[in-house]
C-alpha positions as a LaTeX table, in Angstrom:
\begin{tabular}{lrrr}
\hline
Residue & $x$ (\AA) & $y$ (\AA) & $z$ (\AA) \\
\hline
Unk1 & 0.00 & 0.00 & 0.00 \\
Unk2 & 1.28 & 3.43 & $-0.90$ \\
Unk3 & 1.96 & 5.72 & 2.04 \\
Unk4 & 2.24 & 9.46 & 1.54 \\
Unk5 & 3.70 & 11.85 & 4.09 \\
Unk6 & 1.85 & 15.14 & 4.21 \\
Unk7 & 4.15 & 17.71 & 5.81 \\
Unk8 & 4.67 & 21.43 & 6.15 \\
Unk9 & 5.35 & 24.18 & 8.62 \\
Unk10 & 2.89 & 25.36 & 11.26 \\
Unk11 & $-0.07$ & 27.14 & 9.70 \\
Unk12 & 0.64 & 25.90 & 6.19 \\
Unk13 & $-2.66$ & 24.06 & 5.89 \\
Unk14 & $-1.78$ & 20.39 & 6.35 \\
Unk15 & $-5.08$ & 19.84 & 8.15 \\
Unk16 & $-7.04$ & 21.51 & 5.35 \\
Unk17 & $-5.37$ & 19.22 & 2.81 \\
Unk18 & $-6.05$ & 16.23 & 5.09 \\
Unk19 & $-9.73$ & 17.17 & 5.27 \\
Unk20 & $-9.93$ & 17.34 & 1.48 \\
Unk21 & $-8.32$ & 13.90 & 1.21 \\
Unk22 & $-10.82$ & 12.60 & 3.76 \\
Unk23 & $-13.67$ & 13.93 & 1.64 \\
Unk24 & $-12.29$ & 11.81 & $-1.19$ \\
Unk25 & $-12.22$ & 8.69 & 1.01 \\
Unk26 & $-8.49$ & 8.70 & 1.68 \\
Unk27 & $-7.56$ & 7.74 & 5.25 \\
Unk28 & $-5.25$ & 10.28 & 6.90 \\
Unk29 & $-3.36$ & 9.55 & 10.11 \\
Unk30 & $-3.09$ & 12.76 & 12.15 \\
Unk31 & 0.16 & 12.14 & 14.02 \\
Unk32 & $-0.32$ & 15.04 & 16.46 \\
Unk33 & $-3.83$ & 13.94 & 17.46 \\
Unk34 & $-2.82$ & 10.29 & 17.73 \\
Unk35 & 0.26 & 11.14 & 19.82 \\
Unk36 & $-1.97$ & 13.06 & 22.26 \\
Unk37 & $-4.38$ & 10.12 & 22.36 \\
Unk38 & $-1.57$ & 7.63 & 22.99 \\
Unk39 & $-0.62$ & 9.43 & 26.20 \\
Unk40 & $-4.10$ & 8.49 & 27.47 \\
Unk41 & $-4.46$ & 5.10 & 25.79 \\
Unk42 & $-1.02$ & 3.57 & 26.36 \\
Unk43 & $-0.75$ & 2.82 & 30.11 \\
Unk44 & 3.05 & 2.57 & 30.07 \\
Unk45 & 3.87 & 5.77 & 28.19 \\
Unk46 & 3.49 & 8.45 & 30.89 \\
Unk47 & 5.07 & 6.34 & 33.68 \\
Unk48 & 8.05 & 5.66 & 31.37 \\
Unk49 & 8.46 & 9.39 & 30.74 \\
Unk50 & 8.23 & 10.18 & 34.45 \\
Unk51 & 10.85 & 7.59 & 35.27 \\
Unk52 & 13.18 & 8.76 & 32.52 \\
Unk53 & 12.85 & 12.47 & 33.29 \\
Unk54 & 12.65 & 12.05 & 37.05 \\
Unk55 & 9.65 & 14.35 & 37.46 \\
Unk56 & 5.90 & 13.85 & 37.92 \\
Unk57 & 3.92 & 14.38 & 34.71 \\
Unk58 & 0.39 & 13.46 & 35.79 \\
Unk59 & $-2.52$ & 15.56 & 36.95 \\
Unk60 & $-4.47$ & 14.74 & 40.10 \\
Unk61 & $-6.79$ & 12.72 & 37.84 \\
Unk62 & $-3.91$ & 10.58 & 36.61 \\
Unk63 & $-3.80$ & 11.97 & 33.06 \\
Unk64 & $-0.75$ & 13.50 & 31.40 \\
Unk65 & $-0.10$ & 17.07 & 32.55 \\
Unk66 & 0.51 & 18.44 & 29.06 \\
Unk67 & 1.72 & 21.81 & 30.35 \\
Unk68 & 4.35 & 20.14 & 32.54 \\
Unk69 & 5.56 & 18.05 & 29.62 \\
Unk70 & 5.60 & 21.07 & 27.29 \\
Unk71 & 7.60 & 23.05 & 29.84 \\
Unk72 & 10.27 & 20.36 & 29.71 \\
Unk73 & 10.41 & 19.64 & 25.98 \\
Unk74 & 10.31 & 23.26 & 24.84 \\
Unk75 & 13.13 & 24.34 & 27.17 \\
Unk76 & 15.48 & 21.34 & 27.25 \\
Unk77 & 16.63 & 19.85 & 23.93 \\
Unk78 & 18.19 & 16.80 & 25.60 \\
Unk79 & 14.96 & 16.06 & 27.47 \\
Unk80 & 12.98 & 16.49 & 24.24 \\
Unk81 & 15.18 & 13.85 & 22.56 \\
Unk82 & 14.63 & 11.50 & 25.50 \\
Unk83 & 10.86 & 12.00 & 25.28 \\
Unk84 & 10.92 & 11.40 & 21.52 \\
Unk85 & 12.90 & 8.18 & 22.05 \\
Unk86 & 10.00 & 6.86 & 24.15 \\
Unk87 & 7.06 & 8.39 & 22.28 \\
Unk88 & 8.01 & 7.94 & 18.61 \\
Unk89 & 8.27 & 4.13 & 18.72 \\
Unk90 & 4.74 & 4.07 & 20.17 \\
Unk91 & 3.53 & 6.40 & 17.41 \\
Unk92 & 5.18 & 4.28 & 14.71 \\
Unk93 & 3.62 & 1.10 & 16.10 \\
Unk94 & 0.22 & 2.81 & 16.27 \\
Unk95 & 0.55 & 4.07 & 12.69 \\
Unk96 & 1.52 & 0.64 & 11.35 \\
Unk97 & $-1.55$ & $-0.93$ & 13.05 \\
Unk98 & $-3.73$ & 1.88 & 11.67 \\
Unk99 & $-2.32$ & 1.48 & 8.14 \\
Unk100 & $-2.98$ & $-2.26$ & 8.22 \\
Unk101 & $-6.62$ & $-1.52$ & 9.04 \\
Unk102 & $-6.84$ & 0.64 & 5.89 \\
Unk103 & $-5.22$ & $-1.79$ & 3.48 \\
Unk104 & $-8.10$ & $-1.54$ & 1.00 \\
Unk105 & $-7.76$ & 2.23 & 0.49 \\
Unk106 & $-6.08$ & 3.43 & $-2.73$ \\
Unk107 & $-3.39$ & 4.99 & $-0.52$ \\
Unk108 & $-3.01$ & 6.40 & 2.99 \\
Unk109 & $-1.44$ & 9.60 & 4.22 \\
Unk110 & 0.26 & 10.53 & 7.46 \\
Unk111 & 0.12 & 14.18 & 8.46 \\
Unk112 & 3.18 & 15.35 & 10.38 \\
Unk113 & 5.37 & 18.44 & 10.54 \\
Unk114 & 8.40 & 16.62 & 11.96 \\
Unk115 & 8.35 & 13.09 & 10.59 \\
Unk116 & 11.03 & 13.68 & 7.95 \\
Unk117 & 13.51 & 14.75 & 10.62 \\
Unk118 & 13.09 & 11.64 & 12.77 \\
Unk119 & 15.18 & 8.63 & 11.67 \\
Unk120 & 12.76 & 6.10 & 13.20 \\
Unk121 & 10.32 & 6.96 & 10.38 \\
Unk122 & 12.86 & 6.60 & 7.54 \\
Unk123 & 11.55 & 4.45 & 4.71 \\
Unk124 & 7.94 & 4.75 & 5.82 \\
Unk125 & 6.65 & 6.73 & 2.85 \\
Unk126 & 6.50 & 6.25 & $-0.87$ \\
Unk127 & 5.99 & 9.97 & $-1.51$ \\
Unk128 & 6.26 & 13.24 & 0.40 \\
Unk129 & 3.89 & 16.15 & $-0.26$ \\
Unk130 & 4.88 & 19.51 & 1.20 \\
Unk131 & 2.12 & 22.01 & 2.01 \\
Unk132 & 3.37 & 25.58 & 2.15 \\
Unk133 & 2.13 & 29.14 & 2.49 \\
Unk134 & 3.80 & 32.53 & 2.92 \\
Unk135 & 5.08 & 33.31 & 6.43 \\
Unk136 & 2.60 & 36.15 & 7.04 \\
Unk137 & $-0.34$ & 33.96 & 6.00 \\
Unk138 & 0.84 & 31.20 & 8.34 \\
Unk139 & 1.32 & 33.69 & 11.19 \\
Unk140 & $-2.24$ & 35.01 & 10.86 \\
Unk141 & $-3.72$ & 31.51 & 10.61 \\
Unk142 & $-1.98$ & 30.25 & 13.75 \\
Unk143 & $-2.80$ & 33.38 & 15.76 \\
Unk144 & $-6.48$ & 33.02 & 14.82 \\
Unk145 & $-6.57$ & 29.25 & 15.31 \\
Unk146 & $-4.69$ & 29.02 & 18.61 \\
Unk147 & $-5.46$ & 32.41 & 20.16 \\
Unk148 & $-1.75$ & 33.16 & 20.55 \\
Unk149 & 0.12 & 36.42 & 20.19 \\
Unk150 & 2.45 & 37.09 & 17.29 \\
Unk151 & 5.58 & 36.73 & 19.44 \\
Unk152 & 4.66 & 33.22 & 20.61 \\
Unk153 & 3.68 & 32.10 & 17.12 \\
Unk154 & 6.87 & 33.50 & 15.60 \\
Unk155 & 8.95 & 31.66 & 18.22 \\
Unk156 & 7.26 & 28.41 & 17.24 \\
Unk157 & 7.64 & 29.17 & 13.54 \\
Unk158 & 11.33 & 29.94 & 13.95 \\
Unk159 & 11.89 & 26.61 & 15.73 \\
Unk160 & 10.71 & 24.65 & 12.69 \\
Unk161 & 12.63 & 23.63 & 9.61 \\
Unk162 & 11.50 & 22.80 & 6.12 \\
Unk163 & 12.58 & 19.47 & 4.69 \\
Unk164 & 15.22 & 19.94 & 2.01 \\
Unk165 & 15.16 & 16.54 & 0.32 \\
Unk166 & 12.72 & 13.89 & $-0.81$ \\
Unk167 & 9.81 & 16.15 & $-1.67$ \\
Unk168 & 7.62 & 14.58 & $-4.35$ \\
Unk169 & 5.16 & 17.47 & $-4.76$ \\
Unk170 & 4.40 & 20.91 & $-3.31$ \\
Unk171 & 0.97 & 22.39 & $-2.63$ \\
Unk172 & 0.98 & 26.17 & $-2.16$ \\
Unk173 & $-1.94$ & 27.04 & 0.12 \\
Unk174 & $-2.27$ & 30.80 & $-0.15$ \\
Unk175 & $-5.50$ & 31.20 & $-2.09$ \\
Unk176 & $-9.16$ & 30.31 & $-1.93$ \\
Unk177 & $-10.61$ & 26.98 & $-0.77$ \\
Unk178 & $-11.42$ & 26.22 & $-4.41$ \\
Unk179 & $-7.79$ & 26.81 & $-5.40$ \\
Unk180 & $-6.63$ & 24.50 & $-2.62$ \\
Unk181 & $-9.09$ & 21.81 & $-3.72$ \\
Unk182 & $-7.79$ & 22.09 & $-7.30$ \\
Unk183 & $-4.19$ & 21.81 & $-6.08$ \\
Unk184 & $-5.01$ & 18.73 & $-4.00$ \\
Unk185 & $-6.76$ & 17.12 & $-6.96$ \\
Unk186 & $-3.81$ & 17.89 & $-9.25$ \\
Unk187 & $-1.30$ & 16.32 & $-6.84$ \\
Unk188 & $-3.25$ & 13.34 & $-5.50$ \\
Unk189 & $-5.80$ & 12.59 & $-8.23$ \\
Unk190 & $-4.27$ & 13.70 & $-11.54$ \\
Unk191 & $-6.38$ & 13.20 & $-14.62$ \\
Unk192 & $-4.91$ & 10.59 & $-16.89$ \\
\hline
\end{tabular}
């Protein structure tokens, strides 16, 4: 089964492209949403992180304290690598199970901003589609979507990198919804 990585910087419109693929019956694995779900579903994940980092990461209700984890991974690069070493194998295993459940689809996609920079995912995809938009457009989208100020969004934007190699196609998402739909159709469903 063909697997396509759908990637791009924050605010580029990966989710909009994913939604359009979903409308066409293409299964899309949202790696961010599934990672968040795995913290709740996988009973060993949070305890393993607590043991490795040496700090409590659960709320009074026993769920992952996402703010506590974010405070660690966004301020300590070494701790972030340790967390990724625990979390990414669980994500990969989850994705492979998910992909197997969608074996009858024409292809599947995995939406992720970081997957191309993580060696554990090497060789996973047959193609890579980059979704992009101008910096100012992305800034406005993220501010509106997340309710964040420009400074916080710019800090997050500056922390990201664009993949430099292995891109099979580029979708520029800076126009109307109809233009995006046409671009998605041209890349994923070209007329023969």
